[in-house]
Each structure stands twice: as C-alpha cells, then as structure tokens.
Amino acid sequence: MCGIVGILGKSAVAEKVVESLRRLEYRGYDSAGVATLEHGRLEVCRAEGKLKNLEHKLDKHPMGGHSGIGHTRWATHGKPSERNAHPHATKRVAVVHNGIIENFRELKTELEAEGVVFRSDTDTEVVAQLVDRQMLAGKSPVAAVAEVLPRLKGAFALAFLFDREADLMIAARRGSPLAIGYGDGEMFLGSDAIALGPFTDRISYLEEGDWAVLTREGVEVRDESGRIVERPIQKVPAGALLVDKGNHRHFMAKEIYEQPEVIAHTFSHYLDLSAETVALPDLPFDLAEIQHISITACGTALYAGAVAEYWLERFARVPVSTDIASEFRYRETPLTPGGLTIVISQSGETADTLASLRYAKECGQKVLAVVNVPTSTIAREADAVLPILAGPEIGVASTKAFTCQLATLACLSVAIGRAKGLLSQEDEHRLVRAFMEVPRLMTEALKLSPEIEVLSRTLAKARDVLYLGRGTNFPLALEGALKLKEISYIHAEGYAGGELKHGPIALIDETMPVVVIAPHDRIFDKTVSNMEEVAARGGKIILVTDPKGAAQAHVDAVQKLILPEMPATVCPMVYSIPVQLIAYHTAVIMGTDVDQPRNLAKSVTVE
Ligand code: M6R
C-alpha cells in the first residue's frame, strides 16, 4: 500500500517527512518522494527504490520549506521509476495519492484533447492536471479541489500542496484512510497514526467521503455533501502508535474497513492496469501445462480456496479438488504428475497446511503458496509464492486476508485461463476492469454497517443461524457461519442452497435466522425457491443481494441488505463485507472478546 504524509511545520520539514515515511515502510513500496514549498515555490525530489535513495538525493540537494508532503509508492499504473514516483506536480499543485482512480483513462483522454502533456504513466497525474486546469481558469486551490473530487471514480486517499500557499494543505479520503495530527502551531497528515508518532499523539480520522483543508491554525473538514463536520480529536497512547487500531474499537473492525485499500494494493500488484491484463510474476512452471489442481488449506483460507475452485474451473477449465489440510495430509490422495498444489495460508505457519505442502512435494507436485507472511515456513518451502499483501492481520478472525486471498486467486485463475488459450483478450480486459472496481464497491458495501448493526441485535438473540448460498456464494456462506461462530459463539452452519431440503430444513422454525447470500445471478430463481421453503416454516430471512434481487424476492419475512450490482466474479470479494460485519456487530452486542475469541489462536502451528 502506498503511504501518505503531510506537514505544515514551524521549521524545515523535508527530513521530518522522510522520518514519517519510514514509519510507513511496513506497507511496502518501490519509490518515494517529497514536495516542499521553498521560498513559496513548489520543489519536488523523488527516487526509485528505498527511502535511503531519496535521502541520498536530499543530502546532495537539501530542500528547505516549512510545508511538505511525502509519499511511498507501490507501483500501480506505470512501473516503479522516478518518473512515476509521487508527488506529481504541475506549476501550481503537487499531489500524492493512494488507491486507484478508476476513470483515469477517460479523464486523461479529455485532458490530452485539451493539449495537456503528461509526464508520467500514472493515474495520479490526472488529478494534478485537473486541479491545475481549474486553478489556471482562476479558481482558488480549495475551489479547484472541490470541483475535481466529484469527477474522480474509485477508492483512494489524496493530499495536495499548492504553489505560493505555504499555509495550506488539502486532504481527501474516499476508501483509503487518512489521519490528521494536531501539533502546537503545526498540523500533520498521515495514512495512519503510526506515521505521525514522532510529532503528536492528538489525532483525528477522516471519515469516508471527507475532505479537509489544513492550515497551521487547524483543520476544516467537509463531508461528501460539502457540509462542515467535526471529527473528534483523540489522544492516542504511545503503544498504539506501533500497532494502530485507528479510530476503531477492535482490530477486526479496522481490518474490515481497510479492505478497499488493501485489496487495491493486491490487485495493483497482480494487474497491469493500463494494459488491462493480469501480470503475475514469473513462476517456475508453465501455467499452460497444468493438468489438475489440488487446493488445500484450513479455516477461512480453505473457503477462499473453495471460491477459487469455481473460478479455476470456469476460466481455466482445469479439474480442481479443494481439501481440508488436516484430511489431505493423511488421506494419501493419489497425485499424478503434471499437477499443481495450491496451499493457502494467512500466517504461512499452519501445521496441517505445511504438512500438506510437504506431502504434495513428495508426490512430485509443483507447489504454489498463497500467503500473507512472505517470510513464513510455507512461503520458504513452496516452489513459488504469490503474496496476498494484506499487511499485518491482528484480529484472530480473518477478514482482509480472506478478500486478498480471493483477489490473488482470481488473478491466478485468469492467468491460467489465458495461458491455456481459453480466455480471449476481451474477456481478460473485462475481468480486469471488474477487479479494478472492487475497492469502490467495497467502500459502498461498508455503508451498510449501521443497518447491519441494527439487524445484529436480533441475531444476537438467536441460538443457531443458518447461512445459504449457491455457486461461489456457497463457500462464502461457510465463511459467514465460521466468522459468526468464532467471534460471537453462536452456533452457525453454512449450506449450499440446494442442500437445504436434504436435512437442514428440519431445523427451521420461527427462532431460526437464515442469512441468504444471493446476488441476482443466473441461479437466483433457485435461491428464491429456497427462501420460500424457509419462509413457509417461519424462518426469518436476511437476504444479502442487489437491487434486482431485492425486487424479485417476493418472499415473506425478508430483511434485505442491498449491495450495488456488479459482475458475478467479484461478488465473493464484495459480499464478504456484509458477511464480516454481521459477525462483527453481533459479537460486539454479545460482548465477546472480538479480537481474541476464547480458545482460538491466530496461528495454529500444532495439529
Ligand atoms: O494462517 P492460516 O490462514 O493458515 O490459518 C487458517 C485458519 O486457522 C484461520 O483461517 C482460522 O480459521 C481463522 N480464525 C478464521 O477466521
């Protein structure tokens, strides 16, 4: 994930900006840069690679200026290079950016038609050029940004510094978090509070859709509708500035909310957004040669694998079997040459998954690890690794690791389909465009939180809860049930909708909530029949769907959570958000230890 820093200080800021960027290194990056206002004029220094390269440049050509913004960039549009590093500056404005501007191509075409010449391959430069145009036409910096923000589509965070405006910085949050730090006659901005640790412990957080005008006197925050709003200042204990919960009560909530940002990071790593293609790193085996795939993992990682089974079979037409690692390792499954085993693990240390990896290797399989911790044992022992890049996951209940596993596996499925000649270029472009929309769709899905909090009050009274889904929503139903039971201690089961009448229907009565995960897809009608079966027996349905699904579900006793319409392939990623929020709010109402539920460990390194 990219890192953003901004300082309106009392003395030279360039060194402080770099110090602050260093605290964001954990997010990963491949170039860095700083912009300051030296004698009122914008100056920019950028370098490819690590911060020490930027520091060497700054040693040779020190930058003055008491106002500055800085950035660590993880390449998305355009390769890692100095030319693509942030800040991107015009004569009038410098911008740093985290996230994806989905509609940058249209905006770029429009600007080029007006004669603007671009100096980088990034989506970010479009923002700088748009603001510059507005200022050239006579608008103030604040009016220019106000004009441009509504034109940007996607999930992102932005910070702006303006020529000849030494006491002004503007920040905007749409999908990616931003924290504001309050000093004594100084103001600070950071991707998270950790970045601001050396300067202040007085922090407020921008909320979704907010944008803020900072001066040394303070900050004026406006919400999406342009209304001036107050965001409370919190005193953050020193320890929290190491592993930060942001303004959330629990790590799990923070990790749910950061998904638009982290999944954008994962997709950026595995996609060439400009070419609209999947761009995996080189792997030590030929994807076109894969004859069959076995997926093995535990818990949530297993369910990510179960979703991927549908994608791999659809896009790559390879037979796939998905197995619980503790079963796979002992079952002595015959694995024939030409096979690929995919092991999935957040921690990369799960004992059963590791044993399965070793078994697969003994059987002559190529082993690909999809892990969050790239230095883990599983990553080291596999033939190849695809890191999911979710960042540290602290909550025992896995959330962002799940969706980033899905993002990685979705890219892999498309890559295999393409290598086998089964996906056309147009199919690939269409899928990549759909992937690029996921961060924004997740941001939309997070807006359901207040509604989910209300319905969780009913769920918290239930003894058992059933989750139903079909297709890729079946593994998501399993994941929903796992999430609910592990943190709220309410018994829950996930079933494929079609299995309902083969047993679980006997459980349904008026005390049984049934969560139905059903976007309006080609088998939606079948799910409606399942809902009718539940309603006829008095079961209370919570339907997670889209506007079309909501309009067509004429069934009694249905509460609806409505998400935007989206391509079927991205549904499991976006629908994960309400599923996680249902578990989270229910657990909070039950008063359980959400981040460290009883009897559970984050990493299960024993059998
Ligand atoms: O670290 P891993 O992904 O290998 O862990 C696998 C499971 O232990 C893990 O997903 C577990 O089920 C989580 N607590 C689920 O939220």
PDB file of N, CA and C in Angstrom, residues 87 186 288 317 454 456:
ATOM      1  N   PRO A  87       5.594  12.872  -5.262  1.00  0.00           N
ATOM      2  CA  PRO A  87       4.467  13.662  -5.714  1.00  0.00           C
ATOM      3  C   PRO A  87       4.506  13.926  -7.220  1.00  0.00           C
ATOM      4  N   GLU A 186       1.331  23.630  14.445  1.00  0.00           N
ATOM      5  CA  GLU A 186       1.733  22.774  13.316  1.00  0.00           C
ATOM      6  C   GLU A 186       0.593  21.786  13.060  1.00  0.00           C
ATOM      7  N   ALA A 288       0.309 -23.101 -18.659  1.00  0.00           N
ATOM      8  CA  ALA A 288      -0.441 -23.782 -19.733  1.00  0.00           C
ATOM      9  C   ALA A 288      -0.387 -25.298 -19.593  1.00  0.00           C
ATOM     10  N   ARG A 317     -10.688 -24.124 -17.056  1.00  0.00           N
ATOM     11  CA  ARG A 317     -11.182 -25.467 -17.375  1.00  0.00           C
ATOM     12  C   ARG A 317     -10.231 -26.561 -16.881  1.00  0.00           C
ATOM     13  N   VAL A 454     -28.122  -2.803  13.369  1.00  0.00           N
ATOM     14  CA  VAL A 454     -29.497  -2.929  13.875  1.00  0.00           C
ATOM     15  C   VAL A 454     -29.972  -4.383  13.774  1.00  0.00           C
ATOM     16  N   SER A 456     -28.243  -7.005  13.683  1.00  0.00           N
ATOM     17  CA  SER A 456     -27.439  -7.898  14.532  1.00  0.00           C
ATOM     18  C   SER A 456     -28.031  -8.013  15.936  1.00  0.00           C
TER      19      SER A 456
END
